[in-house]
Short mmCIF file of C-alpha atoms in Angstrom, two decimals:
data_model
loop_
_atom_site.label_atom_id
_atom_site.label_comp_id
_atom_site.label_asym_id
_atom_site.label_seq_id
_atom_site.Cartn_x
_atom_site.Cartn_y
_atom_site.Cartn_z
CA MET A 1 30.67 139.82 66.20
CA SER A 2 32.12 142.81 67.92
CA GLN A 3 35.82 142.64 67.82
CA ALA A 4 37.08 142.96 71.35
CA LYS A 5 40.80 143.87 71.32
CA LEU A 6 42.92 141.55 73.28
CA PHE A 7 44.17 143.02 76.50
CA ARG A 8 46.29 140.18 77.77
CA SER A 9 48.43 137.79 75.92
CA VAL A 10 47.15 134.27 75.58
CA THR A 11 49.10 131.55 77.31
CA PRO A 12 50.60 129.28 74.62
CA GLY A 13 48.90 125.82 74.61
CA LYS A 14 46.15 126.76 77.04
CA ALA A 15 42.43 126.39 75.91
CA THR A 16 40.53 129.60 75.25
CA VAL A 17 36.92 130.30 74.51
CA LEU A 18 36.82 131.55 70.89
CA ALA A 19 32.96 132.12 70.49
CA ILE A 20 29.66 131.56 72.30
CA GLY A 21 26.18 131.15 71.22
CA LYS A 22 22.71 130.36 72.58
CA ALA A 23 19.16 129.43 71.47
CA PHE A 24 15.67 128.98 72.92
CA PRO A 25 12.25 127.56 71.96
CA SER A 26 9.66 129.99 70.67
CA GLN A 27 7.39 129.62 73.67
CA VAL A 28 8.06 132.42 76.11
CA VAL A 29 6.78 132.30 79.63
CA PRO A 30 6.68 135.41 81.73
CA GLN A 31 6.92 134.45 85.35
CA ASP A 32 3.82 136.44 86.09
CA CYS A 33 1.69 134.18 83.79
CA LEU A 34 3.10 131.05 84.88
CA VAL A 35 0.93 130.01 87.69
CA GLU A 36 -2.51 130.53 85.87
CA GLY A 37 -0.97 128.66 82.81
CA PHE A 38 0.38 125.71 84.77
CA ILE A 39 -2.71 125.25 87.00
CA ARG A 40 -4.99 125.45 83.90
CA ASP A 41 -2.82 123.04 81.76
CA THR A 42 -2.66 120.44 84.55
CA LYS A 43 -6.28 120.86 85.59
CA CYS A 44 -5.31 121.37 89.23
CA GLU A 45 -8.21 122.38 91.52
CA ASP A 46 -6.21 122.39 94.76
CA ALA A 47 -6.08 126.01 96.03
CA THR A 48 -3.15 125.27 98.35
CA ILE A 49 -0.98 124.02 95.51
CA LYS A 50 -1.74 127.33 93.70
CA GLU A 51 -0.75 129.39 96.64
CA LYS A 52 2.54 127.40 97.03
CA LEU A 53 3.34 127.92 93.46
CA GLU A 54 2.77 131.68 93.64
CA ARG A 55 4.91 132.01 96.40
CA LEU A 56 7.65 129.89 94.86
CA CYS A 57 7.45 132.00 91.71
CA LYS A 58 8.15 135.12 93.76
CA THR A 59 11.16 133.74 95.65
CA THR A 60 12.96 132.29 92.50
CA THR A 61 13.66 135.87 91.13
CA VAL A 62 12.90 134.44 87.61
CA LYS A 63 11.20 136.77 85.40
CA THR A 64 11.11 135.03 81.93
CA ARG A 65 11.65 131.50 80.70
CA TYR A 66 11.45 129.66 77.46
CA THR A 67 9.86 126.21 77.10
CA VAL A 68 9.27 123.57 74.55
CA MET A 69 5.93 122.76 76.16
CA SER A 70 2.97 124.34 74.65
CA ARG A 71 -0.86 124.01 74.55
CA GLU A 72 -0.41 122.44 71.10
CA ILE A 73 1.70 119.62 72.59
CA LEU A 74 -0.74 119.06 75.55
CA ASP A 75 -3.62 118.90 73.08
CA GLN A 76 -1.87 116.19 71.15
CA TYR A 77 -0.36 114.45 74.28
CA PRO A 78 -2.99 114.93 77.09
CA GLU A 79 -1.38 112.02 78.91
CA LEU A 80 1.61 114.25 79.96
CA ALA A 81 -0.65 116.26 82.13
CA THR A 82 -2.45 112.98 83.50
CA GLU A 83 -1.33 111.60 86.81
CA GLY A 84 -0.21 107.92 86.68
CA THR A 85 -0.20 107.59 82.88
CA PRO A 86 2.82 105.94 81.14
CA SER A 87 4.31 108.58 78.86
CA ILE A 88 7.89 108.27 78.52
CA LYS A 89 7.79 107.17 74.94
CA GLN A 90 5.74 110.38 73.91
CA ARG A 91 8.08 112.56 76.09
CA LEU A 92 11.08 111.22 74.26
CA GLU A 93 9.48 111.80 70.99
CA ILE A 94 9.26 115.43 71.59
CA ALA A 95 12.46 115.83 73.59
CA ASN A 96 14.82 114.05 71.32
CA LEU A 97 13.94 116.34 68.30
CA ALA A 98 13.68 119.48 70.36
CA VAL A 99 17.19 119.36 72.08
CA VAL A 100 18.94 118.82 68.65
CA ASP A 101 16.92 121.57 67.10
CA MET A 102 17.91 123.98 69.80
CA ALA A 103 21.71 122.72 69.85
CA LYS A 104 21.85 123.35 66.16
CA GLU A 105 20.57 126.75 66.35
CA ALA A 106 22.90 127.60 69.17
CA SER A 107 25.75 125.95 67.38
CA LEU A 108 25.12 128.05 64.19
CA ALA A 109 25.05 131.13 66.25
CA CYS A 110 28.35 130.08 67.80
CA ILE A 111 29.92 129.25 64.59
CA ASN A 112 28.86 132.44 62.87
CA GLU A 113 30.44 134.51 65.61
CA TRP A 114 33.59 132.30 65.34
CA GLY A 115 33.82 133.11 61.58
CA ARG A 116 35.55 129.94 60.44
CA PRO A 117 34.05 127.17 58.29
CA VAL A 118 32.39 124.31 59.91
CA SER A 119 34.87 121.96 58.30
CA ASP A 120 37.58 123.29 60.68
CA ILE A 121 35.64 121.78 63.78
CA THR A 122 37.62 118.61 64.83
CA HIS A 123 35.69 117.52 67.92
CA ILE A 124 32.18 117.88 69.17
CA VAL A 125 31.26 117.60 73.07
CA TYR A 126 27.54 117.15 73.46
CA VAL A 127 25.84 117.64 76.92
CA SER A 128 22.19 116.92 77.65
CA SER A 129 20.09 115.59 80.40
CA SER A 130 17.02 115.69 78.27
CA GLU A 131 17.22 112.90 75.67
CA ILE A 132 17.66 109.14 75.54
CA ARG A 133 18.36 107.28 72.27
CA LEU A 134 21.01 105.45 70.28
CA PRO A 135 22.72 106.96 68.24
CA GLY A 136 22.75 110.04 70.39
CA GLY A 137 22.07 113.67 69.58
CA ASP A 138 25.80 114.33 69.05
CA LEU A 139 25.49 112.25 65.68
CA TYR A 140 22.36 113.99 64.59
CA LEU A 141 23.81 117.38 65.45
CA ALA A 142 26.99 116.81 63.51
CA THR A 143 24.99 115.59 60.55
CA GLN A 144 22.70 118.55 60.52
CA LEU A 145 25.63 120.99 60.95
CA GLY A 146 27.42 119.43 58.07
CA LEU A 147 30.49 118.53 60.14
CA ARG A 148 33.12 116.10 58.63
CA ASN A 149 32.30 112.48 59.12
CA ASP A 150 35.56 112.00 60.99
CA VAL A 151 34.78 114.58 63.68
CA ASN A 152 35.60 113.15 67.10
CA ARG A 153 32.43 112.98 69.10
CA VAL A 154 31.85 112.89 72.97
CA MET A 155 28.58 112.55 74.75
CA LEU A 156 27.96 113.59 78.30
CA TYR A 157 24.55 112.45 79.47
CA PHE A 158 22.48 112.99 82.68
CA LEU A 159 24.98 115.14 84.66
CA GLY A 160 22.38 117.78 85.51
CA CYS A 161 23.22 121.26 86.47
CA TYR A 162 27.11 120.86 86.44
CA GLY A 163 27.14 119.29 82.92
CA GLY A 164 28.03 122.69 81.21
CA VAL A 165 31.26 123.17 83.31
CA THR A 166 32.05 119.45 82.80
CA GLY A 167 31.73 120.06 79.09
CA LEU A 168 34.08 122.96 79.23
CA ARG A 169 36.63 120.77 81.22
CA VAL A 170 36.39 118.03 78.76
CA ALA A 171 36.71 120.37 75.84
CA LYS A 172 39.84 122.14 77.42
CA ASP A 173 41.46 118.69 77.74
CA ILE A 174 40.66 117.70 74.17
CA ALA A 175 42.03 121.07 72.82
CA GLU A 176 45.11 121.04 74.90
CA ASN A 177 46.05 117.50 74.07
CA ASN A 178 45.30 117.92 70.30
CA PRO A 179 47.14 120.96 69.00
CA GLY A 180 45.40 122.88 66.23
CA SER A 181 41.93 121.16 67.10
CA ARG A 182 38.74 123.18 67.42
CA VAL A 183 36.14 121.81 69.65
CA LEU A 184 32.40 122.55 69.53
CA LEU A 185 30.76 122.24 72.95
CA THR A 186 27.02 122.23 72.79
CA THR A 187 24.63 121.86 75.68
CA SER A 188 20.82 121.45 75.30
CA GLU A 189 17.93 120.93 77.67
CA THR A 190 14.14 120.76 78.00
CA THR A 191 11.88 120.13 80.93
CA ILE A 192 9.55 117.92 78.79
CA LEU A 193 10.89 114.82 80.50
CA GLY A 194 9.95 116.11 83.97
CA PHE A 195 6.69 117.84 83.32
CA ARG A 196 3.77 116.55 85.18
CA PRO A 197 0.55 117.60 87.32
CA PRO A 198 1.38 118.84 90.85
CA ASN A 199 0.78 116.62 93.80
CA ASN A 200 1.03 117.45 97.50
CA ALA A 201 3.24 114.27 97.89
CA ARG A 202 5.84 115.66 95.49
CA PRO A 203 6.70 119.29 96.75
CA TYR A 204 9.73 119.59 94.65
CA ASP A 205 7.72 119.34 91.41
CA LEU A 206 6.56 122.81 92.20
CA VAL A 207 10.15 124.09 92.63
CA GLY A 208 10.82 122.75 89.21
CA ALA A 209 7.76 124.30 87.74
CA ALA A 210 8.76 127.72 89.25
CA LEU A 211 12.47 127.51 88.51
CA PHE A 212 13.49 125.55 85.38
CA GLY A 213 13.55 126.55 81.76
CA ASP A 214 14.56 125.29 78.20
CA GLY A 215 17.21 126.27 75.79
CA ALA A 216 20.73 125.61 74.43
CA ALA A 217 24.13 126.99 74.41
CA ALA A 218 27.39 126.50 72.43
CA ALA A 219 31.05 127.40 72.62
CA ILE A 220 34.18 126.91 70.46
CA ILE A 221 37.27 125.94 72.36
CA GLY A 222 40.82 125.97 71.15
CA THR A 223 44.45 126.74 71.90
CA ASP A 224 46.72 129.07 70.16
CA PRO A 225 44.04 131.19 68.40
CA ILE A 226 44.93 132.62 64.89
CA PRO A 227 45.61 136.33 64.98
CA GLY A 228 43.11 138.28 62.76
CA GLN A 229 40.89 135.18 62.38
CA GLU A 230 39.86 134.33 65.96
CA SER A 231 38.73 136.51 68.86
CA PRO A 232 39.39 134.71 72.18
CA PHE A 233 37.91 136.23 75.32
CA MET A 234 38.46 133.80 78.08
CA GLU A 235 41.25 131.33 79.01
CA LEU A 236 40.41 128.05 80.55
CA ASN A 237 43.47 127.93 82.81
CA HIS A 238 42.85 125.09 85.34
CA ALA A 239 39.83 122.75 85.95
CA ILE A 240 38.85 120.36 88.90
CA GLN A 241 36.03 118.24 89.83
CA GLN A 242 35.07 116.73 93.21
CA PHE A 243 32.22 114.93 94.90
CA LEU A 244 31.16 115.11 98.43
CA PRO A 245 31.12 111.75 100.17
CA ASP A 246 27.78 110.36 101.41
CA THR A 247 25.72 112.97 99.62
CA SER A 248 24.42 111.05 96.66
CA GLY A 249 20.90 111.21 97.83
CA VAL A 250 20.67 114.95 98.19
CA ILE A 251 20.01 115.41 94.54
CA ASN A 252 18.13 112.43 93.14
CA GLY A 253 16.53 111.69 89.71
CA CYS A 254 14.91 108.59 88.74
CA LEU A 255 13.55 107.63 85.19
CA SER A 256 10.03 105.87 85.14
CA GLU A 257 7.25 105.29 82.70
CA GLU A 258 5.98 108.61 83.55
CA GLY A 259 9.12 110.61 82.83
CA ILE A 260 12.02 111.70 85.06
CA HIS A 261 11.28 112.54 88.62
CA PHE A 262 13.60 114.75 90.95
CA THR A 263 13.89 115.17 94.56
CA LEU A 264 16.05 117.65 96.20
CA GLY A 265 17.31 117.69 99.84
CA ARG A 266 16.55 120.89 101.83
CA ASP A 267 20.24 120.67 103.01
CA LEU A 268 21.69 121.21 99.55
CA PRO A 269 22.38 125.01 99.98
CA GLN A 270 24.03 124.26 103.27
CA LYS A 271 26.17 121.46 101.85
CA ILE A 272 27.53 123.72 99.25
CA GLU A 273 28.16 126.45 101.79
CA ASP A 274 30.08 124.15 103.97
CA ASN A 275 32.48 123.08 101.20
CA ILE A 276 32.61 125.78 98.69
CA GLU A 277 35.57 127.82 100.32
CA GLU A 278 37.85 124.76 100.33
CA PHE A 279 37.00 124.04 96.80
CA CYS A 280 37.60 127.66 95.53
CA LYS A 281 40.95 127.72 97.32
CA LYS A 282 42.11 124.67 95.35
CA LEU A 283 41.52 126.58 92.14
CA MET A 284 42.99 129.84 93.30
CA LYS A 285 46.17 128.35 94.59
CA ARG A 286 47.25 127.62 90.79
CA ALA A 287 47.58 131.33 90.22
CA ASP A 288 48.53 132.35 93.81
CA LEU A 289 45.21 134.20 94.46
CA LYS A 290 44.02 135.18 97.80
CA ASP A 291 41.40 137.61 97.67
CA TYR A 292 37.82 136.56 96.40
CA ASN A 293 36.80 140.04 95.79
CA GLU A 294 39.61 140.46 93.28
CA LEU A 295 38.08 137.84 91.08
CA PHE A 296 35.12 137.75 88.56
CA TRP A 297 32.63 135.03 89.23
CA ALA A 298 30.50 132.95 86.82
CA VAL A 299 28.48 130.69 89.00
CA HIS A 300 25.69 128.43 87.92
CA PRO A 301 22.47 129.97 89.40
CA GLY A 302 20.88 126.81 90.57
CA GLY A 303 18.59 128.97 92.66
CA PRO A 304 18.78 132.27 94.74
CA ALA A 305 19.45 130.53 97.96
CA ILE A 306 22.66 128.95 96.68
CA LEU A 307 23.99 132.21 95.35
CA LYS A 308 23.00 133.87 98.55
CA ARG A 309 24.84 131.33 100.53
CA LEU A 310 27.98 131.41 98.38
CA GLU A 311 28.02 135.29 98.57
CA SER A 312 27.63 135.13 102.38
CA LYS A 313 30.28 132.49 103.05
CA LEU A 314 32.95 134.11 100.85
CA LYS A 315 31.94 137.70 101.87
CA LEU A 316 31.67 138.71 98.17
CA GLU A 317 30.82 142.21 97.22
CA SER A 318 27.12 142.56 96.30
CA ALA A 319 27.76 142.96 92.43
CA LYS A 320 29.95 139.88 92.17
CA LEU A 321 27.34 137.50 91.35
CA ASP A 322 25.25 139.97 88.98
CA CYS A 323 26.03 137.86 85.87
CA SER A 324 24.57 134.69 87.46
CA ARG A 325 21.51 136.56 88.88
CA CYS A 326 20.81 138.16 85.47
CA ALA A 327 21.06 134.63 83.82
CA LEU A 328 18.65 133.28 86.32
CA MET A 329 16.29 136.29 86.03
CA ASP A 330 16.15 136.14 82.20
CA PHE A 331 16.04 132.42 81.47
CA GLY A 332 15.50 130.44 84.83
CA ASN A 333 17.63 127.55 85.76
CA VAL A 334 18.48 125.98 82.30
CA SER A 335 20.58 123.16 83.67
CA SER A 336 23.89 122.55 81.94
CA ASN A 337 23.21 125.55 79.49
CA THR A 338 23.17 128.13 82.21
CA ILE A 339 26.85 128.65 82.91
CA LEU A 340 27.38 129.52 79.27
CA TYR A 341 24.74 132.30 79.67
CA VAL A 342 26.48 133.51 82.75
CA MET A 343 29.85 133.54 80.88
CA GLU A 344 28.31 135.50 77.97
CA ASN A 345 27.02 138.08 80.43
CA MET A 346 30.46 138.12 81.93
CA ARG A 347 32.13 138.88 78.53
CA GLU A 348 29.99 141.90 78.11
CA GLU A 349 30.56 143.11 81.85
CA LEU A 350 34.41 142.61 81.45
CA LYS A 351 34.35 144.57 78.10
CA ASN A 352 32.44 147.45 79.59
CA LYS A 353 34.65 147.86 82.69
CA LYS A 354 35.89 151.44 83.06
CA ASP A 355 39.25 150.32 84.48
CA THR A 356 41.42 147.29 83.38
CA GLY A 357 38.88 144.82 84.94
CA GLU A 358 39.67 141.63 86.81
CA GLU A 359 42.09 139.26 85.19
CA TRP A 360 41.20 136.10 87.00
CA GLY A 361 37.85 134.49 87.86
CA LEU A 362 36.10 131.18 88.72
CA ALA A 363 33.36 129.19 86.94
CA LEU A 364 31.53 127.01 89.26
CA ALA A 365 28.55 124.57 89.20
CA PHE A 366 26.99 122.05 91.43
CA GLY A 367 24.82 118.99 90.69
CA PRO A 368 24.03 115.38 91.64
CA GLY A 369 26.55 113.65 93.50
CA ILE A 370 26.86 116.24 95.24
CA THR A 371 29.46 117.14 92.66
CA PHE A 372 31.44 120.38 92.35
CA GLU A 373 32.83 121.49 89.04
CA GLY A 374 35.16 124.44 88.82
CA ILE A 375 37.42 126.27 86.34
CA LEU A 376 40.01 128.90 86.93
CA LEU A 377 39.28 131.40 84.26
CA ARG A 378 41.59 134.19 82.77
CA SER A 379 40.05 137.25 80.95
CA LEU A 380 41.66 138.34 77.67
CA LEU A 381 39.54 141.26 77.11
CA GLN A 382 40.31 144.92 76.66
CA PRO A 383 37.67 147.02 78.43
CA GLU A 384 35.93 149.63 76.33
CA MET A 385 37.30 152.99 77.47
#
């Protein structure tokens, strides 16, 4: 990895991000090609649905995505694109293998950047809303990576878009309460469980088709990094979670014999806008921070409307959410993974700052509940002069 020199001293006992990695399936879907492919694969003949999907693809700001789904899979499992056909068994056959394959690739990239042997990993936190089985993907991943059989494993299932920040919070707690530990956080998601033909009775299906992608991410978390061996770039200073009362139906996911079905309330962006400032102030209070524009921002890009509402509410400068918008443009909304893609973008941005760069920042994500997850971050990087 490129060795970024530390700019700020590490706080003893505080969790730091020591390395990061990502992985994607081989199928690349340019947004310009999505509509024709989706309409063809689902044998949709409704011109109004095609027009709606074309409009949505333009408004999402996504340029490229990656997906496990392919023509070969649909040829083998035509029931995945057939309305009303039980197919959960087939979907899980595909998804259970795919998420571990992607998680392994992302973890290996992360471990390679970290530079220490896999035997030094003491804990694993495994995040996914895309598989269902016992034992879970955490065991298969640990086995395939060659981790010790006494590695401590935690599974976080079906948290949705805030799962990546939850994983960081849990990894932080583990690292800080087990001195010397090194925690592998991995997140892996595929849209296979939710893929189905469009139907005018389910308008949110088109939003999912236009917005979501597949992939995996990984990070190594630990306290008191070893000088000369480890290169921390971000400190996880303080983490909080809260849910908004009486909003459990705004984001709703139900598993059936046909897969997983989501509905999304139109009032989600407004709910986030109405509550985001108070939530941010709770985090900022820990470091006596007052000015939103003195921070860097790593926000899960659930969609362009949420980013726009947050930017407007907090009166952020136009470039503050660039790392989030770039992740959305390059990969789409990849659920729990996306916050780690944003943080990787942020690492490069902070390294390339011409001045000293911001010291403090926030990582934020929102999901079913409505649940807010947030972490007060502290940059440790020396900008390149």
